[in-house]
Coordinates of C-alpha atoms in Angstrom, one line a residue:
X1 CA -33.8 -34.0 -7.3
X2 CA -32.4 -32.6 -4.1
X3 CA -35.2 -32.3 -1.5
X4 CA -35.5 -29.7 1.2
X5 CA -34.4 -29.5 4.7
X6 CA -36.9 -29.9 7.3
X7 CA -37.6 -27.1 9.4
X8 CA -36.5 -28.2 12.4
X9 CA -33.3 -30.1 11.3
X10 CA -32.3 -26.6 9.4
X11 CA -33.5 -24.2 12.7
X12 CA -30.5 -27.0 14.0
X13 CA -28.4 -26.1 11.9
X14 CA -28.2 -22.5 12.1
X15 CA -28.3 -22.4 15.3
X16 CA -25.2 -23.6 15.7
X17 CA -23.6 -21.1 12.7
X18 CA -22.8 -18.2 15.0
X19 CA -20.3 -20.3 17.1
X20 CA -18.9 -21.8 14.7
X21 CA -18.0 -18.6 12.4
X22 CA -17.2 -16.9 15.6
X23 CA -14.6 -19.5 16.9
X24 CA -13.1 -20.1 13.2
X25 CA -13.0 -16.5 12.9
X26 CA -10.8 -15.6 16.2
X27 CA -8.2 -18.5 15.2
X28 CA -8.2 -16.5 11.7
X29 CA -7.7 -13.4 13.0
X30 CA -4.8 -14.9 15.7
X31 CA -3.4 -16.3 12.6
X32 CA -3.3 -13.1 10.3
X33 CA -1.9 -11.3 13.4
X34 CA 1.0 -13.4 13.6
X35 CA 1.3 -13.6 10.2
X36 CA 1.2 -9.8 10.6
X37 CA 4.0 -9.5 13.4
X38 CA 6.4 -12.3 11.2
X39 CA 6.0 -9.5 8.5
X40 CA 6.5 -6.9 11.0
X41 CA 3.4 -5.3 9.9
X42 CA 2.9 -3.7 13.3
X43 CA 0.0 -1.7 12.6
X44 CA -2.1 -4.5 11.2
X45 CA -1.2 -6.8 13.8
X46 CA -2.3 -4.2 16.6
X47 CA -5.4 -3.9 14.4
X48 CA -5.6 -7.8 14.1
X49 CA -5.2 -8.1 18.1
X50 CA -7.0 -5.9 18.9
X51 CA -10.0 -7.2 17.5
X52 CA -9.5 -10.2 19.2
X53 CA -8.8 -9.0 22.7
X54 CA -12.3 -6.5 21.9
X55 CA -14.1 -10.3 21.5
X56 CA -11.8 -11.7 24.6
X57 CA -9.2 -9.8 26.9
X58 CA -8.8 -12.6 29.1
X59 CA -6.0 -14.8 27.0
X60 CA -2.3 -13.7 28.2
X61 CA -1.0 -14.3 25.4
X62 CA -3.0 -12.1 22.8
X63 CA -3.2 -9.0 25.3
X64 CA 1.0 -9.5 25.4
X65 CA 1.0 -10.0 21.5
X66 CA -1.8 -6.8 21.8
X67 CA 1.0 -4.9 23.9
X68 CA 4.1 -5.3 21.7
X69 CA 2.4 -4.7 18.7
X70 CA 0.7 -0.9 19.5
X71 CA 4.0 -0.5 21.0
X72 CA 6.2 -0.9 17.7
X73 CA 3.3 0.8 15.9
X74 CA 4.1 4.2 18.4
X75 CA 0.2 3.7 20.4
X76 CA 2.3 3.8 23.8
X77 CA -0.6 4.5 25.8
X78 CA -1.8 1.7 24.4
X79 CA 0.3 -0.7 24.8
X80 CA 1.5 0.9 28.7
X81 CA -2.3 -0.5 29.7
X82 CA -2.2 -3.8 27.9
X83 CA 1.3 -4.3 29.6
X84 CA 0.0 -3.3 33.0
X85 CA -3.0 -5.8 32.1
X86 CA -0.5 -8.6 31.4
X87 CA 2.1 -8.2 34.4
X88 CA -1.2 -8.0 36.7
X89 CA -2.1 -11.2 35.7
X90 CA 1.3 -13.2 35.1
X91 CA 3.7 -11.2 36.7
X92 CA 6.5 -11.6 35.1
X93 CA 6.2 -15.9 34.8
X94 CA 5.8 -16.2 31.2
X95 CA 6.2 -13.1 29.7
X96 CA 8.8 -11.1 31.8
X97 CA 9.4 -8.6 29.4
X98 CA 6.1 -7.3 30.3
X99 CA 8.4 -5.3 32.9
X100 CA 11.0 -4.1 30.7
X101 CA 9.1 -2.6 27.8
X102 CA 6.5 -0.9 30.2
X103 CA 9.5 0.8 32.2
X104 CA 10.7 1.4 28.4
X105 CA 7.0 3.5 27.9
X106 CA 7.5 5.2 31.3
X107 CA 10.9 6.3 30.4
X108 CA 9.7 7.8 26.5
X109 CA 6.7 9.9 29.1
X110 CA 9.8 10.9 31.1
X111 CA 8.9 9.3 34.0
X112 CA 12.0 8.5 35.2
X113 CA 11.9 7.6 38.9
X114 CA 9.2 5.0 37.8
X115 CA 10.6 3.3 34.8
X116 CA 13.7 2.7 37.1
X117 CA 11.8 0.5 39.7
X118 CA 10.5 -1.6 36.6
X119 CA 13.8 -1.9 35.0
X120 CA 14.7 -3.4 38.1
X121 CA 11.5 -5.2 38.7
X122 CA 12.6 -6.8 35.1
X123 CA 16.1 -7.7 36.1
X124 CA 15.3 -9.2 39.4
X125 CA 12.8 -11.4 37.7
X126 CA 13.3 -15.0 38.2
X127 CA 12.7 -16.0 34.3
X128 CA 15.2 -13.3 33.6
X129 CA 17.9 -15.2 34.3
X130 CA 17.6 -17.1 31.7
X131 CA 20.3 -17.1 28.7
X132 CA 17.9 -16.0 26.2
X133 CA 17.4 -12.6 28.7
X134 CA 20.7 -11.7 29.1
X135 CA 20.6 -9.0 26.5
X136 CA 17.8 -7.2 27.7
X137 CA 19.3 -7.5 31.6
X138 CA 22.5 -5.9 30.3
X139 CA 20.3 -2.9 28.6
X140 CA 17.9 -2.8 31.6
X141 CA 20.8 -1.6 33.8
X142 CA 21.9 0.7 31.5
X143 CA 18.8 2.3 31.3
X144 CA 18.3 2.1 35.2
X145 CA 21.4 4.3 35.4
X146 CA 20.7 6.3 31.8
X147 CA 16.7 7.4 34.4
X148 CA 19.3 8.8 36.8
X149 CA 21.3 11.1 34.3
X150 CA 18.3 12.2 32.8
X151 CA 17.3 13.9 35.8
X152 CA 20.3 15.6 36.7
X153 CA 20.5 16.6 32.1
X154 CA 16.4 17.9 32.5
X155 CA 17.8 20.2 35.4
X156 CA 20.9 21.6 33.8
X157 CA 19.5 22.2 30.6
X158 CA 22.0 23.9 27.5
X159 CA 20.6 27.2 27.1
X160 CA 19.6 26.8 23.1
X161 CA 16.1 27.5 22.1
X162 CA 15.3 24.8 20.1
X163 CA 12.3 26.0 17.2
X164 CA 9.6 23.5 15.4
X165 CA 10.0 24.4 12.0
X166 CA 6.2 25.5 11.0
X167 CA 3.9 23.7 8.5
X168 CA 6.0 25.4 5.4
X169 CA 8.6 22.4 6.1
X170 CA 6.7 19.9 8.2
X171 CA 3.4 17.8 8.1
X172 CA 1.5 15.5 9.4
X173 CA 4.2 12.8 8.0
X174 CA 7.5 12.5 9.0
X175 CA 10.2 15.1 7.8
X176 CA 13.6 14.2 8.5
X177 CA 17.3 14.3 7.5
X178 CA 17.4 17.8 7.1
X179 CA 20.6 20.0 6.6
X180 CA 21.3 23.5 4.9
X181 CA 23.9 23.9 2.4
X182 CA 24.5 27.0 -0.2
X183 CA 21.2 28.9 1.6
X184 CA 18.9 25.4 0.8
X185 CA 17.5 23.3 3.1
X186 CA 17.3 20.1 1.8
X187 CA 15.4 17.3 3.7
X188 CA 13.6 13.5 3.1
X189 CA 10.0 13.1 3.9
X190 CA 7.0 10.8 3.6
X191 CA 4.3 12.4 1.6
X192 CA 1.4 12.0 -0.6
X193 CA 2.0 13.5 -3.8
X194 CA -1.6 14.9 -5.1
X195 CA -3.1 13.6 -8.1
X196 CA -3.1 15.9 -11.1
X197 CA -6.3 14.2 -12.9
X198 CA -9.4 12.0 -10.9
X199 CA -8.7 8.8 -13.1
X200 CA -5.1 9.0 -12.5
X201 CA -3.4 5.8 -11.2
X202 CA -2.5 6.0 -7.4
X203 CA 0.6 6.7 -6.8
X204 CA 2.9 4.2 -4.2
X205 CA 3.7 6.2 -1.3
X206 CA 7.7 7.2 -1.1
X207 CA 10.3 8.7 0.5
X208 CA 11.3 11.6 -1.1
X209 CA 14.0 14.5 -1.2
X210 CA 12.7 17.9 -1.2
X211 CA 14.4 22.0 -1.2
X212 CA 13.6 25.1 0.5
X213 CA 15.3 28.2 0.5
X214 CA 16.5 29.6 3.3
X215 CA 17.3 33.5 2.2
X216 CA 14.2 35.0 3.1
X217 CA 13.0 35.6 6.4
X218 CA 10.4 32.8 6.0
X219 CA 11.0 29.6 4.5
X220 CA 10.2 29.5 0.6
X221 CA 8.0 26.6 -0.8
X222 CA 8.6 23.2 -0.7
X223 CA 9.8 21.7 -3.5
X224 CA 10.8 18.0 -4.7
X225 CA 13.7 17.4 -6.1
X226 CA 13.3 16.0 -9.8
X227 CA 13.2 12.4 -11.2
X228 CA 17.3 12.2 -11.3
X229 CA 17.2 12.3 -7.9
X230 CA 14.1 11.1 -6.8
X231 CA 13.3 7.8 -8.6
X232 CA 9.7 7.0 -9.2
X233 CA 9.8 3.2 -8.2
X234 CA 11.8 3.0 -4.8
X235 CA 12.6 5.0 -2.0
X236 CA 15.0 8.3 -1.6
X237 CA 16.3 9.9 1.3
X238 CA 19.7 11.4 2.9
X239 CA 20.9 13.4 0.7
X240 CA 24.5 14.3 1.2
X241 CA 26.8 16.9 -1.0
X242 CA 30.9 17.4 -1.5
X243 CA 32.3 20.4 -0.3
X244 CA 32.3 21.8 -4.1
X245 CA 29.3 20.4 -4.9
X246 CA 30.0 18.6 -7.7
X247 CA 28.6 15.5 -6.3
X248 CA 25.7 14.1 -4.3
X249 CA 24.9 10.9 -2.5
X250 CA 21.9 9.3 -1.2
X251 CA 20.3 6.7 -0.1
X252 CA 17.9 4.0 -2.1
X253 CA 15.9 2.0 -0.1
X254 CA 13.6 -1.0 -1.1
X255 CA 10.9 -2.4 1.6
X256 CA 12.3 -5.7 3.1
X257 CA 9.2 -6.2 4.9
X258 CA 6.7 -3.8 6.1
X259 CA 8.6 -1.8 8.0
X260 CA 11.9 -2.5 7.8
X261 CA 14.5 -1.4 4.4
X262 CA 17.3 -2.4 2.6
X263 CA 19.6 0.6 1.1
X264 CA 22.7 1.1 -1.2
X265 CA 24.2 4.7 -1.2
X266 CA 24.1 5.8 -5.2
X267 CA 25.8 9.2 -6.6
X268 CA 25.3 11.8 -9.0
X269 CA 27.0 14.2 -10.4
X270 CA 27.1 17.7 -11.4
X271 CA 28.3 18.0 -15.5
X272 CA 26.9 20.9 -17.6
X273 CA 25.1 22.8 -15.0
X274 CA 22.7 19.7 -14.3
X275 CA 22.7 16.8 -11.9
X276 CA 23.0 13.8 -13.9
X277 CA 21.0 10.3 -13.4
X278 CA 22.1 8.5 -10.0
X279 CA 24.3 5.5 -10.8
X280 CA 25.2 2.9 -7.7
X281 CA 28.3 2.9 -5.5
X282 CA 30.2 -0.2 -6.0
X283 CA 32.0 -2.0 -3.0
X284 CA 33.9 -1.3 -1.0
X285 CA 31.1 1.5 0.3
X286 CA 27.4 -1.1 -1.0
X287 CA 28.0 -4.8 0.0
X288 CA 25.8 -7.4 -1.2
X289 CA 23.3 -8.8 1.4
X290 CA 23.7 -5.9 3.6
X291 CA 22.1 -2.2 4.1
X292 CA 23.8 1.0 3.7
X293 CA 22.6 4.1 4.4
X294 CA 22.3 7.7 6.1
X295 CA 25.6 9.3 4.0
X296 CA 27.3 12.4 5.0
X297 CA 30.8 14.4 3.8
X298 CA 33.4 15.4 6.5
X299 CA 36.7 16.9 5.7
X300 CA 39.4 15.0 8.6
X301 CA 43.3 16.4 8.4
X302 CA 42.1 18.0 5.0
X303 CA 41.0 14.8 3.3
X304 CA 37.6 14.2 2.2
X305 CA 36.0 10.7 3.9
X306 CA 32.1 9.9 3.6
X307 CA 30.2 8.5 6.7
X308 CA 27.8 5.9 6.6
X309 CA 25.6 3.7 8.5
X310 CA 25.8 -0.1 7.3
X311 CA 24.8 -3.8 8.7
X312 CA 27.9 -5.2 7.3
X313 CA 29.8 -7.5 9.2
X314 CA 32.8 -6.4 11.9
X315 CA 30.7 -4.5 13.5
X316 CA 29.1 -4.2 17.1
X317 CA 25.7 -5.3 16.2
X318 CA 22.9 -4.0 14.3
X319 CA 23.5 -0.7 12.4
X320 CA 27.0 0.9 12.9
X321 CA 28.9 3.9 11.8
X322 CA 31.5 3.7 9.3
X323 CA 33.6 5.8 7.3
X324 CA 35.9 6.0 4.2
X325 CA 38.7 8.0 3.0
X326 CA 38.3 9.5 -0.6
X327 CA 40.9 8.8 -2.7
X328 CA 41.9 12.0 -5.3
X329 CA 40.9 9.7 -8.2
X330 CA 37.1 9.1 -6.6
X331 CA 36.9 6.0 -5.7
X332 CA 36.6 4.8 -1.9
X333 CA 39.2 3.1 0.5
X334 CA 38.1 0.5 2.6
X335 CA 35.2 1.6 5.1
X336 CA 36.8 2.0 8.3
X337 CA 34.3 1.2 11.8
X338 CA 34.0 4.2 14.1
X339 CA 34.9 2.0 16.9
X340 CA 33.2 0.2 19.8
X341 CA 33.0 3.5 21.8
X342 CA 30.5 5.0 19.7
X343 CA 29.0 1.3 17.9
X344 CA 27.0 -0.4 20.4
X345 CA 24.9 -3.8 19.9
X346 CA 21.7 -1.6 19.3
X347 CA 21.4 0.8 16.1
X348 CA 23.9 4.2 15.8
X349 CA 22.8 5.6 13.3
X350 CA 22.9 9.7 11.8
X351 CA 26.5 10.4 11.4
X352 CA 27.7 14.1 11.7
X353 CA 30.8 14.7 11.3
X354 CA 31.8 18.7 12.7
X355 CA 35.5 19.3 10.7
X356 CA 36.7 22.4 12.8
X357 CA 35.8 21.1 15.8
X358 CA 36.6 17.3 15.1
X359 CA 33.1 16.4 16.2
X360 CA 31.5 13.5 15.7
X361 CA 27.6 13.5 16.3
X362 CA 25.1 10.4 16.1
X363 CA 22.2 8.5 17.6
X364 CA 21.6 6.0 19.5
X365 CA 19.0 3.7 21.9
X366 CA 22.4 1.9 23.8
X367 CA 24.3 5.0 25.1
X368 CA 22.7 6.8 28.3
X369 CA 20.2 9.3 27.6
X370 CA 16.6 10.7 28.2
X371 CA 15.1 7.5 25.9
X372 CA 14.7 6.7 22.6
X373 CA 17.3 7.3 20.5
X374 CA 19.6 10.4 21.9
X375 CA 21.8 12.4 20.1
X376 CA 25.4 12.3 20.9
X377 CA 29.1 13.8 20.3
X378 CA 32.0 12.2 20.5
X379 CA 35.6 13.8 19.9
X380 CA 37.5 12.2 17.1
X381 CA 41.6 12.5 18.3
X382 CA 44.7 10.8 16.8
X383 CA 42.9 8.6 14.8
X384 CA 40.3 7.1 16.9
X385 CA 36.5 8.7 18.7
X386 CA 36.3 9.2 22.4
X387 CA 33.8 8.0 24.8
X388 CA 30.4 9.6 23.6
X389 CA 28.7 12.1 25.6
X390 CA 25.0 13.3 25.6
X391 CA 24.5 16.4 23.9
X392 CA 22.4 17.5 26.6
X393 CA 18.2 18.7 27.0
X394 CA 16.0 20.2 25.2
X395 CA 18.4 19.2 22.4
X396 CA 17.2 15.3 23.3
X397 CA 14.3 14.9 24.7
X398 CA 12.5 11.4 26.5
X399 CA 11.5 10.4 22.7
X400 CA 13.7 9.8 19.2
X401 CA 16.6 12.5 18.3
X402 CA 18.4 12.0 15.3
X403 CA 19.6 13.6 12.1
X404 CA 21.7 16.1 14.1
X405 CA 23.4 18.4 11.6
X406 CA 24.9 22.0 11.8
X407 CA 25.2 24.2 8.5
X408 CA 28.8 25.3 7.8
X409 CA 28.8 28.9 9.0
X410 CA 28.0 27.1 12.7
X411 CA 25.4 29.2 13.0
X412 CA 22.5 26.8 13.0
X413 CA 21.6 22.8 14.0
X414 CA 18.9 21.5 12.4
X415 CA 17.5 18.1 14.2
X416 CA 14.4 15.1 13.6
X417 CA 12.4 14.3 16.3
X418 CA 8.9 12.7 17.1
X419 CA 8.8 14.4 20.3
X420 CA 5.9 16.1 22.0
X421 CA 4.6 18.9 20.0
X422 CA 5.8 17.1 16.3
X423 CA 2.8 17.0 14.4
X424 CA 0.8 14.4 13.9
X425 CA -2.5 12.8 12.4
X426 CA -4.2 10.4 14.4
X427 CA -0.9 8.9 17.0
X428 CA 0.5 11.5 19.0
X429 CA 4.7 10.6 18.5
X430 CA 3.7 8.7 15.0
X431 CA 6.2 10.9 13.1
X432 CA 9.4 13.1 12.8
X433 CA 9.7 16.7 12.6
X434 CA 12.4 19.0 11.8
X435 CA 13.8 21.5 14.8
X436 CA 16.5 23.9 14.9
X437 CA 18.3 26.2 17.1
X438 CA 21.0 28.7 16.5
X439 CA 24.4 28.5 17.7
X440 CA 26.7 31.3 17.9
X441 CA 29.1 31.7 14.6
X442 CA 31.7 29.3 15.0
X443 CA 31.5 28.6 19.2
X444 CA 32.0 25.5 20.4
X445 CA 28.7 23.7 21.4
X446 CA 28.1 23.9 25.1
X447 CA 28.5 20.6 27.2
X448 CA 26.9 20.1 30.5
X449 CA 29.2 20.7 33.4
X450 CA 30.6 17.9 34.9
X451 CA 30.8 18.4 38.2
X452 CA 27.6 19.8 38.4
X453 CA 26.5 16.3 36.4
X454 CA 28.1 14.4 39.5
X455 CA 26.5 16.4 41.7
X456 CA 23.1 15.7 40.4
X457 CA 23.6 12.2 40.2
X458 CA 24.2 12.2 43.8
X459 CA 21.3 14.0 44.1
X460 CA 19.4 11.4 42.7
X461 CA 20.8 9.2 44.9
X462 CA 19.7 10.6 48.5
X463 CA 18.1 9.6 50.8
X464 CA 20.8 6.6 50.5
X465 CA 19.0 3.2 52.7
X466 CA 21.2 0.9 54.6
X467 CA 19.9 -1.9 56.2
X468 CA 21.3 -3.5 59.4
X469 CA 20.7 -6.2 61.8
X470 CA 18.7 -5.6 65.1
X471 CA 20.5 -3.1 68.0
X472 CA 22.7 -2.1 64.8
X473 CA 23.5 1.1 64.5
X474 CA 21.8 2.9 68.0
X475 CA 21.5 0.1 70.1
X476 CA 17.6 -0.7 72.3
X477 CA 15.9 2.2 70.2
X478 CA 12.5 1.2 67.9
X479 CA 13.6 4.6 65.8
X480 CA 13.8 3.9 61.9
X481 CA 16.6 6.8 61.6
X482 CA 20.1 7.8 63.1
X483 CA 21.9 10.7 63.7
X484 CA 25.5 9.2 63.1
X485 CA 27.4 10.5 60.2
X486 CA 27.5 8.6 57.2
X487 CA 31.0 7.5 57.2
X488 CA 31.2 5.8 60.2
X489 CA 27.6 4.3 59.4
X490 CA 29.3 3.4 55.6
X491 CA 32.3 1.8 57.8
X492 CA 29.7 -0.5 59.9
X493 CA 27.7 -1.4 57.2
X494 CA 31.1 -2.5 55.1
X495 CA 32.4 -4.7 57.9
X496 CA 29.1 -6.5 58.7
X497 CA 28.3 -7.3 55.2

């Protein structure tokens, strides 16, 4: 027979419960947190640290791990005020990328003078030197440089009118990949599909392929393309067509962790009036162990090549643009890499190619722009692309651009962006929308003009501060400013130093 406690031994007892549930349970919660962020669950780790920094906000560490996460998960206010709580604290002696991804937020908000002082806050950091750093130095100046052309692209803006497409084509979800072909806008999007009964089993929620037609004055209802197309068990997106349109490609895509996929390109084709079930591309165009994805057509010198995004090795790092000649037969010649002009060691992604005007557009985060990933053309001549150049603002904006696309009658650019204004559900910037603008028929897009670009980027550049040695350059004066003309003060300051 067991006998009871006594009073006072069990009052013991439970009095000590409380701390010892509440201690087990924050080294629980650090532990599903990291488990979360191995997983790159982002939004479950934020929700994970941010219990913990709710219980304690003075550890470092979990405000830092706090920061990064609502970051990745798009809460950049968020993490901007956990980052500013971090680099108050440890300025930059254990975690000195504290610096960099908070002049990263200030750069998406278009803050631009400011992010520049933390980029170079970042760089100048004494744990930046370190080998491990050397990536993010590299980027930091780039972006240092990429805050001063964004000033002088915000105040020569290209003169189209770029249109949210309204609630008939986007949600609170992201809409994306969009591009018109034959009067149908065809696009991908994450939505929930409604159940038809109550007891109905809940559906997994997929990327999927939808139509609209673009005839009438307002756009028609949605609708999702069928279960040829759009498999019931994995994820479909980027849909791409021939010029005839006797064949279509897209992407499949299987979760490789929570937020992160792995995609083949499959095809269909069109035989009796119907599109028949999607079989997978073999190699050379799907590799084993690597990701292919975001397909489009483009007639070069009248032959037919498809470009592709793909993690396959030869590249420049991450994601990079490739493209493959079609032979007359079908099949596909060895992808060929768009080169290290427009592959950097960060994600291109979005290939369009333009055929009449040898036009080659895509994203990226490396390339100089307003932040995020920008949208970019770069000239394709004798074989190879040219140095990229920014498409220009309001077609980018300080957040993500991608998906740019024009119909074939050049008369209108369709574009994916989780800019301000995109709708959204509970994180403002969660999710892509769908824009447009109109060109006119067959013009060539505008370009900002250079010389006005250099003369902004001098702009940005004034007051210029040189700094000399006592008496140096109006000798027994206590004034902090001089008359002389800059190039026999540039002259001085060149021969001292």
């Amino acid at each position: 027979m067991i006998k009871p406690f006594r009073i006072t031994y069990a009052l013991l007892i439970f009095s000590l419960i409380p701390c010892f549930v509440v201690s087990q349970s924050n080294k629980t919660i650090k532990i599903q947190a990291e488990a979360a962020v191995n997983d790159k669950d982002w939004y479950s780790a934020a929700v994970l640290y941010g219990k913990l920094v709710a219980r304690d906000s003075s550890v470092v560490s979990v405000n830092y791990g706090y920061a990064d996460a609502s970051r990745l998960n798009f809460d950049l206010d968020i993490a901007f005020y956990w980052y500013t709580k971090v680099i108050a604290v440890d300025n930059g002696k254990k975690f000195p990328l504290a610096f960099y991804w908070k002049a990263q937020i200030l750069q998406y908000k278009g803050n631009y003078k400011e992010a520049k002082k933390w980029y170079a806050k970042f760089s100048k950091s004494r744990k930046a030197k370190a080998a491990k750093y050397s990536y993010y130095v590299t980027k930091a100046g780039i972006q240092a440089e990429a805050c001063d052309l964004a000033q002088v692209l915000m105040s020569n803006p290209v003169s189209y009118k770029i249109v949210h497409l309204d609630t008939a084509i986007n949600s609170k979800v992201s809409e994306y990949a969009a591009f018109e072909k034959a009067s149908m806008l065809y696009f991908s999007a994450l939505r929930v599909i409604a159940k038809k009964y109550a007891d109905e089993e809940e559906k997994p929620l997929l990327n999927k392929i939808y139509s609209s037609d673009t005839k009438m004055a307002k756009w028609q209802k949605v609708k999702i393309l069928d279960t040829n197309i759009n498999a019931t068990y994995i994820h479909n997106a980027n849909i791409c067509f021939n010029d005839d349109y006797t064949q279509m490609i897209i992407s499949r895509c299987r979760n490789k962790n929570a937020t992160e996929y792995t995609c083949d390109l499959y095809e269909s084709k069109f035989v009796s009036k119907k599109w028949q079930p999607m079989s997978k591309l073999g190699e050379p165009i799907n590799l084993k162990g690597t990701s292919s994805s975001m397909p489009s057509y483009a007639n070069i010198n009248d032959s037919t090549f498809l470009f592709f995004t793909s993690t396959r090795g030869g590249g420049s790092g991450g994601y990079d643009i490739w493209y493959a000649y079609k032979k007359p037969d079908g099949s596909f010649d060895k992808p060929r890499n768009a080169g290290p002009k427009v592959n950097s060691p960060d994600d291109d992604i979005t290939p369009w190619y333009v055929n009449d005007q040898k036009l080659l557009y895509f994203s990226s985060t490396y390339h100089k722009g307003l932040g995020g990933f920008d949208i970019f053309r770069s000239v394709y001549d004798k074989g190879t692309f040219g140095e990229p150049t920014n498409a220009g603002y309001p077609i980018n904006s300080s957040y993500n651009d991608i998906y740019h696309s024009v119909n074939k009658e050049g008369t209108f650019a369709y574009l994916s962006s989780n800019r301000i204004g995109s709708f959204f559900e509970h994180k403002l910037n969660c999710c892509n929308d769908i824009y447009r603008y109109q060109l006119e028929p067959k013009a060539k897009p505008q370009v900002v003009d250079t010389v006005k670009l250099i003369q902004g980027q001098l702009k940005v550049l004034v007051p210029l501060t040189l700094y000399f040695h006592n008496d140096e350059p109006d000798a027994k004066t206590k004034a902090i400013t001089t008359k002389r003309i800059t190039k026999s003060l540039r002259r001085l300051y060149c021969f001292k130093t």
